[in-house]
PDB file of C-alpha atoms in Angstrom:
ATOM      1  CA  UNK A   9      21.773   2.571 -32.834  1.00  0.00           C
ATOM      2  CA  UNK A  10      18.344   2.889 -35.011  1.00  0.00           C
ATOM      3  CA  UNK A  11      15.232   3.984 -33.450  1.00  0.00           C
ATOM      4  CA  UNK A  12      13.504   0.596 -33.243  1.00  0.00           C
ATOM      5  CA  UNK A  13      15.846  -0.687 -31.478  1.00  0.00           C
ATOM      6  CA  UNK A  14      16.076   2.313 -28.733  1.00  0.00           C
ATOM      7  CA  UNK A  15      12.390   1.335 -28.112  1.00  0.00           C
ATOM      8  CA  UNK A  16      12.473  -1.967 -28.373  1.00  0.00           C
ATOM      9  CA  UNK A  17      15.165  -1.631 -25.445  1.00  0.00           C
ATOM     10  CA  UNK A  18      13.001   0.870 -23.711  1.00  0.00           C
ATOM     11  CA  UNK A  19      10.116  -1.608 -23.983  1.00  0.00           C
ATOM     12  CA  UNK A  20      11.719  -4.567 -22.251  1.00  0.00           C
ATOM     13  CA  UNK A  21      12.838  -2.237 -19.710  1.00  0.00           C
ATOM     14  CA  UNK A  22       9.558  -1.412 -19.056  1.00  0.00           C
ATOM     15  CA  UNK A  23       8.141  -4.716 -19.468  1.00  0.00           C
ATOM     16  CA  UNK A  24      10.897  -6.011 -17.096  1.00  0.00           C
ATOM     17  CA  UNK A  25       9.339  -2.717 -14.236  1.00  0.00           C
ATOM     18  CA  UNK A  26       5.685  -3.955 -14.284  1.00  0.00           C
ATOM     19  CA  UNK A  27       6.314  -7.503 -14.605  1.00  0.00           C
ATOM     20  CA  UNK A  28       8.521  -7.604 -11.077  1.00  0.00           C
ATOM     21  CA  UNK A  29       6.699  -9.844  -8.545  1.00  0.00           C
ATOM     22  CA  UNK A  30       8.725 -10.737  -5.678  1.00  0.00           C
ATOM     23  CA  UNK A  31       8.752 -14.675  -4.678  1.00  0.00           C
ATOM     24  CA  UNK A  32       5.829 -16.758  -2.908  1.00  0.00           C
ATOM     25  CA  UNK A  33       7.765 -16.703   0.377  1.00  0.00           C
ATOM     26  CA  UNK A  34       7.240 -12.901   0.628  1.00  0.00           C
ATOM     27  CA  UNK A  35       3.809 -13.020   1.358  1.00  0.00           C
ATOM     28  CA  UNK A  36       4.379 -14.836   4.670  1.00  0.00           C
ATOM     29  CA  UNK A  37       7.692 -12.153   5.358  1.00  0.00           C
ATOM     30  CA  UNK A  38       5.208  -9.599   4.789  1.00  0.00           C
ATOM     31  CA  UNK A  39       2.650 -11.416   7.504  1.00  0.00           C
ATOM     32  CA  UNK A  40       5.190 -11.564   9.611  1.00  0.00           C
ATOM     33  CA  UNK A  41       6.621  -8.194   9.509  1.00  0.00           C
ATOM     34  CA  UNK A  42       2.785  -6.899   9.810  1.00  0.00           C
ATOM     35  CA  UNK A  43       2.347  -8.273  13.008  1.00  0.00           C
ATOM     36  CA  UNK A  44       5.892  -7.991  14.488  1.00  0.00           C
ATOM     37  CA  UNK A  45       5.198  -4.215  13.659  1.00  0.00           C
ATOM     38  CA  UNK A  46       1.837  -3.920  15.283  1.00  0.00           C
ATOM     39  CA  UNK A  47       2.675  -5.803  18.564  1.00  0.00           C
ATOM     40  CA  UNK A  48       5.283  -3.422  18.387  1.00  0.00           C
ATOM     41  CA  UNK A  49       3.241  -0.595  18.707  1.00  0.00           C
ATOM     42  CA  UNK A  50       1.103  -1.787  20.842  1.00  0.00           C
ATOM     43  CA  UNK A  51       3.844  -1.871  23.201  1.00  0.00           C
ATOM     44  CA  UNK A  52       5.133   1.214  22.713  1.00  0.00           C
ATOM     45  CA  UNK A  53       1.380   2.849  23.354  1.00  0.00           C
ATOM     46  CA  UNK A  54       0.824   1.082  26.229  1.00  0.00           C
ATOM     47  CA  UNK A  55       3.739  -0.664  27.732  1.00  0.00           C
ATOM     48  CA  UNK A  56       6.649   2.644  26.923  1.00  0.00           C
ATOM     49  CA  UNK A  57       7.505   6.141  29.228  1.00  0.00           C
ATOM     50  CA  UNK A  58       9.204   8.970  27.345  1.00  0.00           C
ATOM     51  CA  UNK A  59       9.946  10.375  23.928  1.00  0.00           C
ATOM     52  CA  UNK A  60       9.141   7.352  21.920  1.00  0.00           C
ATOM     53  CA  UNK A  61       8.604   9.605  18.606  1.00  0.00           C
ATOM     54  CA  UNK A  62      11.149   8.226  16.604  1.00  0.00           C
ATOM     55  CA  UNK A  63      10.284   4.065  16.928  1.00  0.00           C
ATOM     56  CA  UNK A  64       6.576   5.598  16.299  1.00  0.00           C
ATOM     57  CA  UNK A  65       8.050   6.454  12.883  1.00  0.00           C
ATOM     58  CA  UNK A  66      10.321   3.467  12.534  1.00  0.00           C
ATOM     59  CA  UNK A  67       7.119   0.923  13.147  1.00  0.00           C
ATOM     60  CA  UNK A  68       4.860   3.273  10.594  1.00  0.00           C
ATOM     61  CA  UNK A  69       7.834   2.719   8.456  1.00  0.00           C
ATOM     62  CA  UNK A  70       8.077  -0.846   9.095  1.00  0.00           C
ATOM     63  CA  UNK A  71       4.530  -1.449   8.435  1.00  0.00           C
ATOM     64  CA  UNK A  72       4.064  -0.002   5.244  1.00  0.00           C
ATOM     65  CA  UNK A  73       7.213  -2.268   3.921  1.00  0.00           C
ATOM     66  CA  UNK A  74       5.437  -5.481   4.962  1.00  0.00           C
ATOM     67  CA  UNK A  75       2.230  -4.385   3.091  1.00  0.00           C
ATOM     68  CA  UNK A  76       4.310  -3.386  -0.012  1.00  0.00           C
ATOM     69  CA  UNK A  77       6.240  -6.899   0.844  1.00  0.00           C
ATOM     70  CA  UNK A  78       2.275  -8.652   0.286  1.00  0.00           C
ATOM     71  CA  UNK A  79       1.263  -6.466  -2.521  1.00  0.00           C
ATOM     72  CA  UNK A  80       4.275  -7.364  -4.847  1.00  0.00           C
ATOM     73  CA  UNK A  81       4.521 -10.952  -4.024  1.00  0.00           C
ATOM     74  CA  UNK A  82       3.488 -13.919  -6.107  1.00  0.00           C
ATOM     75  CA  UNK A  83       0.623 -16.093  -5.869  1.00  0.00           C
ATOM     76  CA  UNK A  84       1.136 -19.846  -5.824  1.00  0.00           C
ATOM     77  CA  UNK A  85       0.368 -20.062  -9.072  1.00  0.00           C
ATOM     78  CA  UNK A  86       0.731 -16.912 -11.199  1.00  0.00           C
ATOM     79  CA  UNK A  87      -1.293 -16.883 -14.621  1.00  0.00           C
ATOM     80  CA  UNK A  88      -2.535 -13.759 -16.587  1.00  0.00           C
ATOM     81  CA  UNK A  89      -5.697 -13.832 -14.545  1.00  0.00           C
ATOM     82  CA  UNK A  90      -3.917 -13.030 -11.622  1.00  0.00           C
ATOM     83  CA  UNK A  91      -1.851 -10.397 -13.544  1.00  0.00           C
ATOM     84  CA  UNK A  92      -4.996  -8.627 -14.835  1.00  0.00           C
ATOM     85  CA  UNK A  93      -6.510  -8.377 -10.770  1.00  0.00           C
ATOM     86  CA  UNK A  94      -3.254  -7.805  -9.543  1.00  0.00           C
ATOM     87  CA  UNK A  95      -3.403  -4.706 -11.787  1.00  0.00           C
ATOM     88  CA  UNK A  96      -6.970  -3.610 -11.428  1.00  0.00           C
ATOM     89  CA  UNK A  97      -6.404  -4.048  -7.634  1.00  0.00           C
ATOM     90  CA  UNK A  98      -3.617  -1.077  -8.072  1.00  0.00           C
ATOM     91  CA  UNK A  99      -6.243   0.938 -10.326  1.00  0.00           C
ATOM     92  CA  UNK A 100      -8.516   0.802  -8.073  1.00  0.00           C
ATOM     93  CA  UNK A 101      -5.774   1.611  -4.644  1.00  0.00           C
ATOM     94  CA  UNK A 102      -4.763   4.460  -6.859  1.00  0.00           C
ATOM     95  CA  UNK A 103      -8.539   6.034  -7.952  1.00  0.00           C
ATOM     96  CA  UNK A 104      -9.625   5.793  -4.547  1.00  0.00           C
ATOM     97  CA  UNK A 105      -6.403   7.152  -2.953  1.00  0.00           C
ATOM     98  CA  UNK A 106      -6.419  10.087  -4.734  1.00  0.00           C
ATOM     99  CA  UNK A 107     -10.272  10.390  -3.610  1.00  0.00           C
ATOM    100  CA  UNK A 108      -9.688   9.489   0.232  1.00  0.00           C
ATOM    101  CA  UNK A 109      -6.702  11.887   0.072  1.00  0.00           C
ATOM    102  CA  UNK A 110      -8.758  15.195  -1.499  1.00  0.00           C
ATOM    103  CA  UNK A 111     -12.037  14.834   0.561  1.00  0.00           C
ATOM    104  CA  UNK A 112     -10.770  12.983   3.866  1.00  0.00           C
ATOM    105  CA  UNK A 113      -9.286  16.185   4.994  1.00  0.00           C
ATOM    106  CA  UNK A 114     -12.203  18.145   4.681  1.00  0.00           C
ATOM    107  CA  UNK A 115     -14.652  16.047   6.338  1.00  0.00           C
ATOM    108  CA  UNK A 116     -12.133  15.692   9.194  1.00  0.00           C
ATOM    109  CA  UNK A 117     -12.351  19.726   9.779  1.00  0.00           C
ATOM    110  CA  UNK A 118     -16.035  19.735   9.489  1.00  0.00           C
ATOM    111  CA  UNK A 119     -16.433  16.581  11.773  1.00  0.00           C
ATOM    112  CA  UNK A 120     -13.600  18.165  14.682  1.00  0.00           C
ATOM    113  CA  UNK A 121     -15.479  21.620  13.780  1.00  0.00           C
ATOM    114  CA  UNK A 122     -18.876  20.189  14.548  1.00  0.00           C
ATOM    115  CA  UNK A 123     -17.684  17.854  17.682  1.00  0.00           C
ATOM    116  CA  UNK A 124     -15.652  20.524  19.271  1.00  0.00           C
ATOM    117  CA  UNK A 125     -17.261  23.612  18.132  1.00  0.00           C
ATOM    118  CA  UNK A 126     -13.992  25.426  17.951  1.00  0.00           C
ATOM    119  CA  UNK A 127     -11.940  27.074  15.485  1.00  0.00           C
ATOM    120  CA  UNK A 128     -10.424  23.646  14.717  1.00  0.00           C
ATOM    121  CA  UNK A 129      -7.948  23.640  12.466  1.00  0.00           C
ATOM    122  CA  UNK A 130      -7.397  22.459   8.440  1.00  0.00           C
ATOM    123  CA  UNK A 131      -4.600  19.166   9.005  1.00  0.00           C
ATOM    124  CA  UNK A 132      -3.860  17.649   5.852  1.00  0.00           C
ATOM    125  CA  UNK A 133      -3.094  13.966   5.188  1.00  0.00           C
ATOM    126  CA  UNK A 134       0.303  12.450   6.441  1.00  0.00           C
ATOM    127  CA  UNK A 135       1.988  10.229   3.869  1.00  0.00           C
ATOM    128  CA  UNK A 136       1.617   7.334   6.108  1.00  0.00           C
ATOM    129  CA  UNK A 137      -1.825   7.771   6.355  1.00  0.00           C
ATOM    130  CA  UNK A 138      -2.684   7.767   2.730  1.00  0.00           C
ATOM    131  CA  UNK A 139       0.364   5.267   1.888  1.00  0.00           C
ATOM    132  CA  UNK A 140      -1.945   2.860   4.705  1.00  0.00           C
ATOM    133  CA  UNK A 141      -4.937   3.484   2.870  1.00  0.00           C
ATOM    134  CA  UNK A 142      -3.909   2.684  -0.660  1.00  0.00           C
ATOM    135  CA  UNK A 143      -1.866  -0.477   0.619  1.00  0.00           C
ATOM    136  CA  UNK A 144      -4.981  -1.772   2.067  1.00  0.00           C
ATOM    137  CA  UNK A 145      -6.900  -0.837  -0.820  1.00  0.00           C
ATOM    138  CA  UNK A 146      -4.859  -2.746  -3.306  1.00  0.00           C
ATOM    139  CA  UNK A 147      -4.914  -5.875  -0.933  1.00  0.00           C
ATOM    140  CA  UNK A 148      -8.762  -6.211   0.193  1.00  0.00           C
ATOM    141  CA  UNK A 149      -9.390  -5.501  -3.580  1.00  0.00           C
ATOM    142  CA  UNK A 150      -6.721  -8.001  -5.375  1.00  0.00           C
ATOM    143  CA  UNK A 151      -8.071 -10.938  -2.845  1.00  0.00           C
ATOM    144  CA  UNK A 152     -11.626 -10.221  -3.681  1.00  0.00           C
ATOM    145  CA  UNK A 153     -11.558 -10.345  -7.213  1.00  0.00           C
ATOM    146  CA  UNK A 154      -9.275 -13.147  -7.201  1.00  0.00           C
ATOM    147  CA  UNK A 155     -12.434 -15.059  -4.808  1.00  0.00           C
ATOM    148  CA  UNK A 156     -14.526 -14.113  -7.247  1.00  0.00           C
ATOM    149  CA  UNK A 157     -12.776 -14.689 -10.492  1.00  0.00           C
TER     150      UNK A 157
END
């Protein structure tokens, strides 16, 4: 096998990676799953006794696949407009994720430092959190460019 044609496979694979878009219906599955989760945990905050640690997880869990479920899905009609937002939408998620996820932490200590006037604590991000962040990011961006396109 020649070179070209080692890239030329590598480059449809690639293609074939940033291309995927999941179908139409997804975006209501993804709705759904959104709000299934967070009546969910509503529930379990207010409604559940005990050691509910582990559906705390599962609904976190839950969540963050209907988001992703919304983020990859198609529009109704799919053009290289959309393509183009749908990609500076992720830019964006990304850029700002890495920015909420190196300063957040620190103006949480000086805020609990300055409210509690304690020796509070350094806590770094949880992956849910800045998973959350960028997900909602990527959405609230893609839909307004795509109003004002």
């Amino acid at each position: 096998m020649n070179t070209e044609k080692i890239i030329d496979c590598e480059r449809n694979r690639l293609h074939k990676i940033i291309n995927f878009r999941l179908p139409h219906i997804f975006m209501t599955v993804g709705i759904a799953i959104i709000l299934l989760a967070l009546v969910m945990m509503f529930v379990r905050a207010f409604v559940m006794d005990g050691d509910t640690e582990w559906l705390k997880l599962l609904l976190q869990k839950t969540l963050l696949v209907g988001m992703l479920f919304m983020s990859v899905s198609r529009d109704k009609e799919e053009d290289e407009l959309t393509v183009k937002l749908r990609m500076q939408s992720y830019s964006w998620a990304f850029i700002v994720g890495v920015v909420y996820a190196l300063v957040m932490p620190y103006v949480e200590f000086g805020v609990s430092n300055m409210v509690h006037s304690g020796g509070e604590l350094y806590k770094d991000l949880g992956d849910f959190q800045v998973l959350l962040f960028m997900l909602m990011v990527q959405l609230m961006c893609y839909h307004t460019l795509k109003r004002y396109r």
